[in-house]
Coordinates of C-alpha atoms and ligand atoms in Angstrom, one line a residue:
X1 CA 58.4 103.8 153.3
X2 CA 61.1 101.7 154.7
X3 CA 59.9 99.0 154.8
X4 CA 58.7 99.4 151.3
X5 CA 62.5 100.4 149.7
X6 CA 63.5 96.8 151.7
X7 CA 60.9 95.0 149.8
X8 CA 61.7 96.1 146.9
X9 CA 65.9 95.9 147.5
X10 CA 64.9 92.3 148.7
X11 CA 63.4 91.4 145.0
X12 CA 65.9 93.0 143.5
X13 CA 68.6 90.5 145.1
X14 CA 66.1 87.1 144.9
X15 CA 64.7 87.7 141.5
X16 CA 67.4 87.0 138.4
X17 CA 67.0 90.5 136.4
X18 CA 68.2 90.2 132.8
X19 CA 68.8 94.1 131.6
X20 CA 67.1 95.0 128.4
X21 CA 67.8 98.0 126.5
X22 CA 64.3 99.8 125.8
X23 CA 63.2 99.1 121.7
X24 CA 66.3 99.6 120.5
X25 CA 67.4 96.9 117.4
X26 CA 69.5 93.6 118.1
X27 CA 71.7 95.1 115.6
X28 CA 72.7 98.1 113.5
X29 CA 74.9 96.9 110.0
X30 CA 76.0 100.1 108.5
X31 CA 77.3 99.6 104.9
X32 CA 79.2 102.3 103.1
X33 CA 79.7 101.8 99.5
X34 CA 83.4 103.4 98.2
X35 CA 82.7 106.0 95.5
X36 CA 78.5 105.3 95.2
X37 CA 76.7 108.2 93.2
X38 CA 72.9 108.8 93.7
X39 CA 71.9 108.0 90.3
X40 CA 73.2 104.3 90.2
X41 CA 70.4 103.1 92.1
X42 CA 68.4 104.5 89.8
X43 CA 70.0 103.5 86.4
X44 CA 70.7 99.7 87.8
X45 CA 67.6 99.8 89.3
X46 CA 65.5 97.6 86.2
X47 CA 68.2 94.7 86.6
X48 CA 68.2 94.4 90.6
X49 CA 67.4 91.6 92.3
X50 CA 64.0 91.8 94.6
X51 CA 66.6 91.3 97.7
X52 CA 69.3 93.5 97.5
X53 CA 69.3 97.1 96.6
X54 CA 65.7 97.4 95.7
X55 CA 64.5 95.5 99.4
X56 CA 66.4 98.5 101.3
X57 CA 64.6 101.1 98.5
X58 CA 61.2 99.5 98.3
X59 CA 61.0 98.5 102.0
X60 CA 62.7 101.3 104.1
X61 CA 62.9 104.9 104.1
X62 CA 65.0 106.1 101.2
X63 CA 66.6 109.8 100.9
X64 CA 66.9 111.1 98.1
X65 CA 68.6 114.4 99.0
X66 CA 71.7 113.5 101.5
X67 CA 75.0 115.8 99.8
X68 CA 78.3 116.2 101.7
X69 CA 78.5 119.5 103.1
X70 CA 82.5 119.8 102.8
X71 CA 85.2 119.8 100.4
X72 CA 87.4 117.5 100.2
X73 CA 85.5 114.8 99.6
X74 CA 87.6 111.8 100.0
X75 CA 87.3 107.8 101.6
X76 CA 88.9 108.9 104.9
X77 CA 87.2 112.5 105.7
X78 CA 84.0 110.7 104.2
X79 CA 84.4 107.2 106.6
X80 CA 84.7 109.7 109.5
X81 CA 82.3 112.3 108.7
X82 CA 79.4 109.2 108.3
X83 CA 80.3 107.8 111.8
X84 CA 81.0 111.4 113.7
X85 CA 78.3 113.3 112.3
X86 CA 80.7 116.2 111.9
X87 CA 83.3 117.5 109.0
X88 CA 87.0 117.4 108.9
X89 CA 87.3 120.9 110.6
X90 CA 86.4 118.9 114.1
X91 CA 87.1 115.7 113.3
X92 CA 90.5 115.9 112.0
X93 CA 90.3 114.1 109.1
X94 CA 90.9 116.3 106.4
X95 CA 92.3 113.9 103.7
X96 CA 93.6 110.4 103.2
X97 CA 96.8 111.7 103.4
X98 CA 98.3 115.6 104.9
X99 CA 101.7 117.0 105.6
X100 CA 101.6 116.4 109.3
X101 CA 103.1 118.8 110.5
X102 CA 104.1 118.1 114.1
X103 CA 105.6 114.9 112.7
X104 CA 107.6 117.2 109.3
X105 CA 106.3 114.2 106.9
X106 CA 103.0 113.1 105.1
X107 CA 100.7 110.9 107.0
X108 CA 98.0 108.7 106.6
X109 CA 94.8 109.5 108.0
X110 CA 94.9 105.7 109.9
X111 CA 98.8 105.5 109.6
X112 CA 99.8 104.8 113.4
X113 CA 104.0 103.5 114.0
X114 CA 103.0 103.1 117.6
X115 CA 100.9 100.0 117.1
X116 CA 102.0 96.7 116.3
X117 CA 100.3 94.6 112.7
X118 CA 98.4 91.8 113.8
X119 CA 97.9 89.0 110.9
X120 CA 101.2 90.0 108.6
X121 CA 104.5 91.5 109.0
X122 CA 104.1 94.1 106.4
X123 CA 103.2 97.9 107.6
X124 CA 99.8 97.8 106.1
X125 CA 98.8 96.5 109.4
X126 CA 100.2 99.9 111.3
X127 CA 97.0 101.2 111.7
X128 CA 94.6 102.7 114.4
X129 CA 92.2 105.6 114.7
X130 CA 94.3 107.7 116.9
X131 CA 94.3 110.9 114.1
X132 CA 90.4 111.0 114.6
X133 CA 89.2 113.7 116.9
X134 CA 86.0 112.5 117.9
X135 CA 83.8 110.4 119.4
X136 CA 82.0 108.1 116.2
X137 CA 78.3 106.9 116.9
X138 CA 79.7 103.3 117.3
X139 CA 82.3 104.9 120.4
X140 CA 78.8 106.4 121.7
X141 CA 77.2 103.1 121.6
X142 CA 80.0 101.3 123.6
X143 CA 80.5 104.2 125.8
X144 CA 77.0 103.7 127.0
X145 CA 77.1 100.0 126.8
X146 CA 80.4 98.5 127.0
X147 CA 78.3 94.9 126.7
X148 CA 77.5 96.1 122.9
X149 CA 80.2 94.7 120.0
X150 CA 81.1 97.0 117.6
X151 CA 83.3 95.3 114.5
X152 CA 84.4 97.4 111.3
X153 CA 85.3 95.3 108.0
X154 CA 86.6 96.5 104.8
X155 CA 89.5 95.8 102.2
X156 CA 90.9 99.6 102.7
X157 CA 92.2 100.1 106.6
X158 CA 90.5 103.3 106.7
X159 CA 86.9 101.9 105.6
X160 CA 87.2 99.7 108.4
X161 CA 89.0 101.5 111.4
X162 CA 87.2 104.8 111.2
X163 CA 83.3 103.8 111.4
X164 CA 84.4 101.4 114.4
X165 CA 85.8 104.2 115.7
X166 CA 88.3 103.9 119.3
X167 CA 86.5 101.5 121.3
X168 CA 85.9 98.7 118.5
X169 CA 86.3 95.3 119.6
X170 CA 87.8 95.2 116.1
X171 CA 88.6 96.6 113.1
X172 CA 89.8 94.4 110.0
X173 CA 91.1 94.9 106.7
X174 CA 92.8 94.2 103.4
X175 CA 96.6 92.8 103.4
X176 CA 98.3 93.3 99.6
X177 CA 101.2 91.2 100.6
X178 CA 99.4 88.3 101.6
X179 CA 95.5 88.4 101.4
X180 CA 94.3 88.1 104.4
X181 CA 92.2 90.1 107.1
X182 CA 94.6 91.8 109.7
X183 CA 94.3 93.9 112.3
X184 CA 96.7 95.5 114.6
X185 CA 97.7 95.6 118.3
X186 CA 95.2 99.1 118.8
X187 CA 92.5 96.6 119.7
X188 CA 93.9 93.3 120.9
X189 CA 97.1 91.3 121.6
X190 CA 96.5 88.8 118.6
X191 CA 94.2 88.0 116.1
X192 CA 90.8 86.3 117.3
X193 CA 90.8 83.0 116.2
X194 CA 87.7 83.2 114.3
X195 CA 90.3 85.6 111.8
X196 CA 92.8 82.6 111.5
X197 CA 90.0 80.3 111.1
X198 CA 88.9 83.0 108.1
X199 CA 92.3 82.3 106.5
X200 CA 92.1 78.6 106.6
X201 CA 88.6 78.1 105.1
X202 CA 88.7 80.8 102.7
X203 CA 92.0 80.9 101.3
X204 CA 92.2 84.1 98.8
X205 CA 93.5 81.8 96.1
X206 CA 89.8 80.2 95.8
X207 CA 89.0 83.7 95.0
X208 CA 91.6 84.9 92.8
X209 CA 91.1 81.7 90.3
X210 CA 87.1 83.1 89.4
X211 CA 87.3 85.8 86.2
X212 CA 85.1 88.1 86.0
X213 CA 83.1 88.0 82.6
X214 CA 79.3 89.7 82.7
X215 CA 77.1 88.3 85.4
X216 CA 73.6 88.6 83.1
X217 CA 73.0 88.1 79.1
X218 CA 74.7 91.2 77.5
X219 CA 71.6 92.5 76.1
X220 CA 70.7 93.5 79.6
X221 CA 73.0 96.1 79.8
X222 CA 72.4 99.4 79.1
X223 CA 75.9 99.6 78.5
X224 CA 76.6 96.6 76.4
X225 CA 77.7 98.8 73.6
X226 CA 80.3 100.6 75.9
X227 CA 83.1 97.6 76.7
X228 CA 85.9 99.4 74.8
X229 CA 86.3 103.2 75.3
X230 CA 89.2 105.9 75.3
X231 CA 88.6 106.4 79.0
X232 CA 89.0 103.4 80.7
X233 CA 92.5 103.0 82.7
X234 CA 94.2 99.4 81.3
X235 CA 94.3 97.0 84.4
X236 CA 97.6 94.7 84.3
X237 CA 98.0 92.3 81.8
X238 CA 95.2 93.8 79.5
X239 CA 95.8 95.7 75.7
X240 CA 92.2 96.8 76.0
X241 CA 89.7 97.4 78.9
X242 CA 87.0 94.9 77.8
X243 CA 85.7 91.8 79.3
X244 CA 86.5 88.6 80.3
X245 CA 89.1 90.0 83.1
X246 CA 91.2 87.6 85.0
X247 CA 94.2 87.4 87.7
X248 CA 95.9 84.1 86.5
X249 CA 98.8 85.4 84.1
X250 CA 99.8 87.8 86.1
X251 CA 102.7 87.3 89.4
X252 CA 101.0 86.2 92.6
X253 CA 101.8 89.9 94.4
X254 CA 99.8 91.7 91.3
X255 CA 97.1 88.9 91.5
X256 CA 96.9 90.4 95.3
X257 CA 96.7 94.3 94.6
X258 CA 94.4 94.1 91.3
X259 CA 92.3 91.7 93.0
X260 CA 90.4 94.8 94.9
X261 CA 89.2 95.8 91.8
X262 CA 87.3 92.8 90.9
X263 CA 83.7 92.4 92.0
X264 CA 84.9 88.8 93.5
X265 CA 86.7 91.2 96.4
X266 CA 83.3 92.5 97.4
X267 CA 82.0 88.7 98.0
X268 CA 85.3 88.0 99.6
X269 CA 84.5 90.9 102.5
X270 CA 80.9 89.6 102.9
X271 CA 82.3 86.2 103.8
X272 CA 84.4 88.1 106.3
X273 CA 81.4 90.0 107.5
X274 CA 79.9 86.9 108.2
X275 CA 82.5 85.0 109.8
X276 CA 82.5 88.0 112.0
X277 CA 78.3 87.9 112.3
X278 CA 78.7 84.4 113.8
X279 CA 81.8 84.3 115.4
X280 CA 80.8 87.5 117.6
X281 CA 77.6 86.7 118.3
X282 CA 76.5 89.6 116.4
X283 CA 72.8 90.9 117.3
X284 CA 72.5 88.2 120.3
X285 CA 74.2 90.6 123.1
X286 CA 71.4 92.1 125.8
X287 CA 72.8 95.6 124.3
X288 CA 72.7 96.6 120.6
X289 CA 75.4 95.8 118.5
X290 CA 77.1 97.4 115.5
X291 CA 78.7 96.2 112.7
X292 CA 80.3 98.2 109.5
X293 CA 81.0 97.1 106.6
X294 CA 82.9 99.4 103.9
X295 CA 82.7 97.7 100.4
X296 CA 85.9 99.3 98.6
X297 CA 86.0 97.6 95.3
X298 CA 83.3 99.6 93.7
X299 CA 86.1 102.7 94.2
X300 CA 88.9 101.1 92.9
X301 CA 87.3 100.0 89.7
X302 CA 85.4 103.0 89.4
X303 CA 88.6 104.9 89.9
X304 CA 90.0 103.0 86.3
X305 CA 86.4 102.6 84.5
X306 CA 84.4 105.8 85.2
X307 CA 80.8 106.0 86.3
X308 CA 79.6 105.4 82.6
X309 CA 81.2 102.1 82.0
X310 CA 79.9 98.2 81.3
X311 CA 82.4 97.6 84.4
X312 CA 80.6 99.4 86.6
X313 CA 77.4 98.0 85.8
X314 CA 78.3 94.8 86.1
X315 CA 80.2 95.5 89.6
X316 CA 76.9 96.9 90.7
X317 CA 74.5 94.2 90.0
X318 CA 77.1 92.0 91.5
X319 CA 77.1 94.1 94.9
X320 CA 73.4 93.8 94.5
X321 CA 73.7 90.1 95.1
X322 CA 75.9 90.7 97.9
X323 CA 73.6 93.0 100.0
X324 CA 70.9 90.1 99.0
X325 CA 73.2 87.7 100.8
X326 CA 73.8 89.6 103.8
X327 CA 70.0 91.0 104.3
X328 CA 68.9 87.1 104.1
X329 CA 72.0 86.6 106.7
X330 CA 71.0 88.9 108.6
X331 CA 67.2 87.6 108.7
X332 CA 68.8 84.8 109.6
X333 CA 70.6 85.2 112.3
X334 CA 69.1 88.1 114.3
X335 CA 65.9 88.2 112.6
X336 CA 63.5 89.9 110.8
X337 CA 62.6 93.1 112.3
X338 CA 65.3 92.8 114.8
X339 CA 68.4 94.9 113.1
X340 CA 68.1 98.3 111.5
X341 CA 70.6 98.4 108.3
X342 CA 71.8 101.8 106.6
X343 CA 73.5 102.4 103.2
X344 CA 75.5 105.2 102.0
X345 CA 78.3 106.2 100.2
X346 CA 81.6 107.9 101.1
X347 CA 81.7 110.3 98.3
X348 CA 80.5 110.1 94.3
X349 CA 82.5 110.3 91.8
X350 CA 83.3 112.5 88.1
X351 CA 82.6 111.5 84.9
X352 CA 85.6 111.0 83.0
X353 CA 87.0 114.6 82.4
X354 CA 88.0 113.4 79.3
X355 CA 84.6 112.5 78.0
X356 CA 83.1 115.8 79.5
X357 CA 85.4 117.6 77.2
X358 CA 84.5 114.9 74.1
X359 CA 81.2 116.2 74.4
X360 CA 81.1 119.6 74.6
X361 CA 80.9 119.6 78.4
X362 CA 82.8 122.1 80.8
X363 CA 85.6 120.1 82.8
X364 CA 89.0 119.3 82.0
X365 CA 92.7 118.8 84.0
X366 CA 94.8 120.8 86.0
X367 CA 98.4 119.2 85.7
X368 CA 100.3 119.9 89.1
X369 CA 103.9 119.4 88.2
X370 CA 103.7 122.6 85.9
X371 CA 101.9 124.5 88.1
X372 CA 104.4 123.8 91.0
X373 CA 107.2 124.8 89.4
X374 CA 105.2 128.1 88.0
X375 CA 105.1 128.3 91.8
X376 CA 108.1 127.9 93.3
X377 CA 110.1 130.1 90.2
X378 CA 107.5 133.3 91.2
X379 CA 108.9 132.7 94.6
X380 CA 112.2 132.5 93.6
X381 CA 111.9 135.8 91.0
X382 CA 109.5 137.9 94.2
X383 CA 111.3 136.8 97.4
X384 CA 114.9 135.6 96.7
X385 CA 113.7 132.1 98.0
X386 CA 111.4 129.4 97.8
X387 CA 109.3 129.5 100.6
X388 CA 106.8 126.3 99.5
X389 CA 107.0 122.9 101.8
X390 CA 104.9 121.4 99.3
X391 CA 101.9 120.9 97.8
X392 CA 99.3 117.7 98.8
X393 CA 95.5 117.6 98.0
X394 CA 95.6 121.5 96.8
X395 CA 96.7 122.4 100.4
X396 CA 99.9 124.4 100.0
X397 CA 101.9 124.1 103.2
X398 CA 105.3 127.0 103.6
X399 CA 108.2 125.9 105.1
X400 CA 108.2 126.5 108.8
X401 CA 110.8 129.2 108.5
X402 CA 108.3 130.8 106.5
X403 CA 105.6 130.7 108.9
X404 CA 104.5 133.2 111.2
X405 CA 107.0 136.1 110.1
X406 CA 105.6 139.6 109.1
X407 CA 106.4 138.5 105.5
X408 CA 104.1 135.0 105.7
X409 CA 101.1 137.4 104.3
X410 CA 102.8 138.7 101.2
X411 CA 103.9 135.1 100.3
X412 CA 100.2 133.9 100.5
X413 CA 98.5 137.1 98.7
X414 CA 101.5 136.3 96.3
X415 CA 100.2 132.7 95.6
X416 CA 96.7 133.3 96.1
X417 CA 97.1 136.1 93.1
X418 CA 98.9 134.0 90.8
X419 CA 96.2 130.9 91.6
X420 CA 93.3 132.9 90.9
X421 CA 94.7 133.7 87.5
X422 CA 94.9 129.9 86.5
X423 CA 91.8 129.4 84.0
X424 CA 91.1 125.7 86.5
X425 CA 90.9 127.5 89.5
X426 CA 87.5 128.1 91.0
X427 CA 88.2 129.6 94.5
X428 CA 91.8 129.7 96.5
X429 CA 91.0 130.9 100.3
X430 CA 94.2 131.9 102.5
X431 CA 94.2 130.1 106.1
X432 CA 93.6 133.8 107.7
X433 CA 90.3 133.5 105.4
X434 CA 89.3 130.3 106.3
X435 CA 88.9 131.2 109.6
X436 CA 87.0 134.0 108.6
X437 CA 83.1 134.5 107.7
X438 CA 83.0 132.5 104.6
X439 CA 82.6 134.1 101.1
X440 CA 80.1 131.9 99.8
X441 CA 78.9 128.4 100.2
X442 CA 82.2 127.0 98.6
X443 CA 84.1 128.8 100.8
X444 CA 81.8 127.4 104.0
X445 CA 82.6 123.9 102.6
X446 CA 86.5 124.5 102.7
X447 CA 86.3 125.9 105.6
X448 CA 84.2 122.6 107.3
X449 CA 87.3 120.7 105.6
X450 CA 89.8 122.7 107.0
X451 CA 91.5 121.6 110.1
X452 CA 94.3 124.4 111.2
X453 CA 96.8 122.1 112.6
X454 CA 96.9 119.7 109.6
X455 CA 95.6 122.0 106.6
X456 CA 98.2 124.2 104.3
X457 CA 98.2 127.6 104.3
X458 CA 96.6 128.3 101.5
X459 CA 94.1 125.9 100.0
X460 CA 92.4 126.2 96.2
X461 CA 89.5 124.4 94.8
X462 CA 88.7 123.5 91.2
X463 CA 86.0 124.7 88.5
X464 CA 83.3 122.2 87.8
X465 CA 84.6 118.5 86.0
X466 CA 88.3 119.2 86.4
X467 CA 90.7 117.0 87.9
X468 CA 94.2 117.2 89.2
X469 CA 96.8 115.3 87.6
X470 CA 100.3 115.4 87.9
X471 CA 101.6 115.9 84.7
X472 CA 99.8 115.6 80.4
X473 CA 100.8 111.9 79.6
X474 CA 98.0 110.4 77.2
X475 CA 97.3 107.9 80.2
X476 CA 96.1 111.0 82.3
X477 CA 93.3 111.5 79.9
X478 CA 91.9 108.1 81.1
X479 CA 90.0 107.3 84.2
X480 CA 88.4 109.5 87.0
X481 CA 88.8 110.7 90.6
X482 CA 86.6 112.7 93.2
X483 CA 87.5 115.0 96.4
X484 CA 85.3 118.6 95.1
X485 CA 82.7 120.1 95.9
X486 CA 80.0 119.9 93.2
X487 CA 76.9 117.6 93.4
X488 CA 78.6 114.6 90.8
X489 CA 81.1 113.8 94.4
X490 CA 78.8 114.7 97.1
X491 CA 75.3 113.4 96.2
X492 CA 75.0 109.7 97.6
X493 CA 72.3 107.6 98.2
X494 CA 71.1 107.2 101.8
X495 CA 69.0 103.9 102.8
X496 CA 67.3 103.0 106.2
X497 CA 66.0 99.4 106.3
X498 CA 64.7 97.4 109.0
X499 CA 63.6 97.6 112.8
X500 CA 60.5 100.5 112.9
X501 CA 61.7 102.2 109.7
X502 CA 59.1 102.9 107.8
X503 CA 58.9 102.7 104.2
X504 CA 59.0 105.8 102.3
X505 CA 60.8 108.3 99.4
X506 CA 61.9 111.6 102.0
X507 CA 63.4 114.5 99.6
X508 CA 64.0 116.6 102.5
X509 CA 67.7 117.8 101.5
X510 CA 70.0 117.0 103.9
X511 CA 73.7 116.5 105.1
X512 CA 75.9 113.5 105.5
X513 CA 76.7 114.8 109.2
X514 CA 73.3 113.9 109.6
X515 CA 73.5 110.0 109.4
X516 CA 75.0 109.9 113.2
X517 CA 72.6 112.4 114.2
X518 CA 69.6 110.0 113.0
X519 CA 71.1 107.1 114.7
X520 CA 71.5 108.7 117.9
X521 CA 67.3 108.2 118.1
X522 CA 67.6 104.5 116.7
X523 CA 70.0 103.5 119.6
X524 CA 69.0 106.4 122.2
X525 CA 72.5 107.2 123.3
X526 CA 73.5 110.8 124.2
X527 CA 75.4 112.6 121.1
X528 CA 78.6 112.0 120.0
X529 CA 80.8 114.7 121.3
X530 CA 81.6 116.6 118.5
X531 CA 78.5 115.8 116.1
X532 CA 77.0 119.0 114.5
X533 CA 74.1 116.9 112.3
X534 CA 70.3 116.4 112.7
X535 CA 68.2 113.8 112.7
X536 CA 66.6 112.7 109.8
X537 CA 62.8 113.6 111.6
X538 CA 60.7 111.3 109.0
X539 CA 61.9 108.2 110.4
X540 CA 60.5 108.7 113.9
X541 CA 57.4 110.4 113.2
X542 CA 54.3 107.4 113.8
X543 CA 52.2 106.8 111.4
Ligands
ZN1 ZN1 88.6 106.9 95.4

């Protein structure tokens, strides 16, 4: 027996053992696409390319039931949500913004003073995951094998930091006051060099100089008809939202910010993502890799255009190109059958309230400002005082004098009574009741979005196809938002492509905190800490 352990120590020390991790992919590339509703795959679908949207469709496993299973569905909850495989209530982040409260002002979810910007003087670069609670998929993944890379591109910070999650090797994004790809001190001391090298091959001024007229023959377009409508928000410089759109009249700083919006700023990020691919090595490590890539342009147009636009038609079959170019990248450089990609989206989007209304359709505006005030006077008129901090993503947060006193529940029945009268309001919850046995299943979904720390005190949701606005200007009729909980912000497609995925149409309804869960089983790591999801089953079963 001895002798048989010394043997085999003895080979161990003369033979050169190369670990491999057991039939897990090279490399996972998990693409979120800002403000992507289910149907767009479908209504693009007969002007897609054979190696973009439709290869991931036609070739992999494709859900066609994957909701959000919390309200409010927003780019930083959503980011987070993806990567955790749990809601806001445990992974913290319950908005792109809140009234943090230990700090007495609003925060960003990936707003961090504490770091040092990397790539630009400006604060955009003050960023780091510290708000998130816990563990991603990517931290599992490097917590298992620190060898593994994990990098996280986007043009919005939180697209990028939040899927690499706390143990990225990096996490890049958008700079509006110069262009470039930054980082900050949260992952390194300075920019790699590949980053600078980025900067000097690619200046952004080869990419601000392109318009952006239609990509095919207008006939093609379902929406040809559609250029000039009474919903579209006016990008600068323009009288009326119709094509050919370009950056050269306006100053350089505006060229920068309304840049995101054009579908040039989604091929700007995929450069990045492959400077990134080569420069890392990515998919050539003895442990899986992981790269995400957020494509935030789609949301910032779509925030102007609405979902029924020629814009957004045109921005799509242009991303279509783009996940072309990166699949054939990908084949490329880690091969065919070597990397597993995913697709999904960080929440959907509205129709244009406006247009709901034009046609007969429930939906419609609730203007803040009004309603505030309305507020703070009953306050006034019932208790002598106003006792409202302020109000921030429907969360209404009491000043801390207010809290915790044997007179904090009349103020909050007060409220609550006077918001349940409002003709917009679908469902107001008091914090006592949302961490009690929900109501209903929009009350479950405020209460997976609620995080007690960070949340108001008293939080209200909307009826179907309204919007908050601040106050009635004719501009507020014009463009669209998201962040309920009905199916037009929290259906999104979900796409498995790649490495033993087979190909198939699953309609098995399930939850966007099940992503993480499924990916567990593609990189057979133990479960991220605070992950509530399951796995998607019909990607493992054999055939
Ligand atoms: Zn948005």
């Amino acid at each position: 027996m001895k002798l048989k352990l010394l043997v085999l120590l003895s080979l161990c020390w003369t033979t050169q053992s190369v670990f491999t991790q057991k039939d897990a992919p090279k490399l996972v590339v998990g693409i979120v696409v800002d403000q992507m509703c289910y149907d767009y795959l479908y209504r693009f679908y007969p002007n897609f390319g054979n190696g973009g949207f439709k290869r991931l469709m036609d070739k992999g496993s494709h859900f066609r039931n994957v909701t959000y299973n919390y309200v409010p569905t927003f780019t930083g909850p959503g980011h987070a949500s993806i990567y955790t495989g749990t809601t806001p209530s445990n992974h913290g982040i319950i908005g792109n913004d809140w009234f943090h409260r230990p700090y007495n002002r609003g925060v960003n979810c990936v707003d961090d003073t504490s770091v040092t910007a990397l790539g630009t003087q400006s604060v955009d670069g003050l960023c780091s995951p510290h708000f998130l609670r816990a563990n991603t998929i990517t931290d599992q993944l490097k917590l298992t094998y620190p060898s593994s890379k994990v990098i996280g591109v986007s043009l919005k910070d939180r697209g990028a930091i939040l899927p690499a999650g706390h143990l990225a090797n990096g996490a890049y994004w958008y700079d509006y006051s110069s262009g470039k790809f930054i980082s900050s001190s949260f992952y390194f001391k300075s920019l790699p060099t590949w980053v600078n090298d980025f900067s000097t091959q690619h200046p952004i001024a080869s990419y601000l100089v392109k318009p952006w007229n239609l990509l095919k023959d207008s006939s093609c377009y379902y929406y040809s008809k559609m250029d000039d409508t009474p919903y579209e928000v006016l990008i600068a410089g323009k009288k009326k939202p119709i094509f050919p759109y370009a950056l050269s009249e306006l100053p350089f700083d505006q060229q920068l910010t309304n840049f995101t919006a054009f579908p040039e700023a989604n091929t700007y990020l995929t450069d990045f993502a492959f400077a990134a691919l080569t420069a890392e090595s990515l998919g050539k490590h003895a442990t899986t890799d992981f790269l995400t890539i957020s494509y935030s342009t789609p949301d910032i147009a779509g925030h102007a255009f609405g979902p029924f636009s020629l814009e957004m038609e045109d921005m799509y079959f242009r991303l279509d190109n783009e996940i072309a170019r990166l699949l054939t990248k990908l084949d490329k450089q880690v091969g065919k059958g070597n990397y597993v990609v995913f697709l999904t989206a960080d929440h959907a989007v509205v129709p244009v309230p406006e247009l709901l209304t034009d046609h007969q359709l429930p939906g419609g505006y609730l203007f803040l400002a009004d309603k505030e005030k309305g507020l703070r006077e009953l306050s006034m008129q019932t208790f002598q005082v106003d006792v409202i901090d302020r109000i921030e993503n429907a969360n209404i947060y009491l000043k801390k004098a207010f809290l915790n006193t044997p007179m904090t529940i009349n103020y909050l029945n007060t409220f609550k009574a006077a918001i349940g009268r409002w003709s917009e309001t679908k469902l107001v919850l008091t914090k006592e009741e949302l961490q009690q046995a929900p109501v209903n299943n929009w009350a479950e979904m405020m209460q997976a979005g609620y995080d007690p720390e960070r949340s108001g005190d008293l939080i209200f949701i909307l009826q179907p196809g309204f919007l908050p606005k601040s106050t009635d200007t004719p501009g507020a009729h014009k463009g669209t938002s998201h962040g309920s909980a009905f199916n037009y912000d929290t259906h999104v497609p979900v796409l498995f492509y790649g490495k033993d995925i087979p190909q198939q149409e699953v309609f098995t309804p399930y939850s966007i905190t099940d992503i993480a869960a499924t990916l567990v089983h593609i990189l057979d790591v133990q479960r991220p800490n605070a992950m509530v999801g399951k796995p998607m089953v019909e990607l493992f079963i054999k055939r």
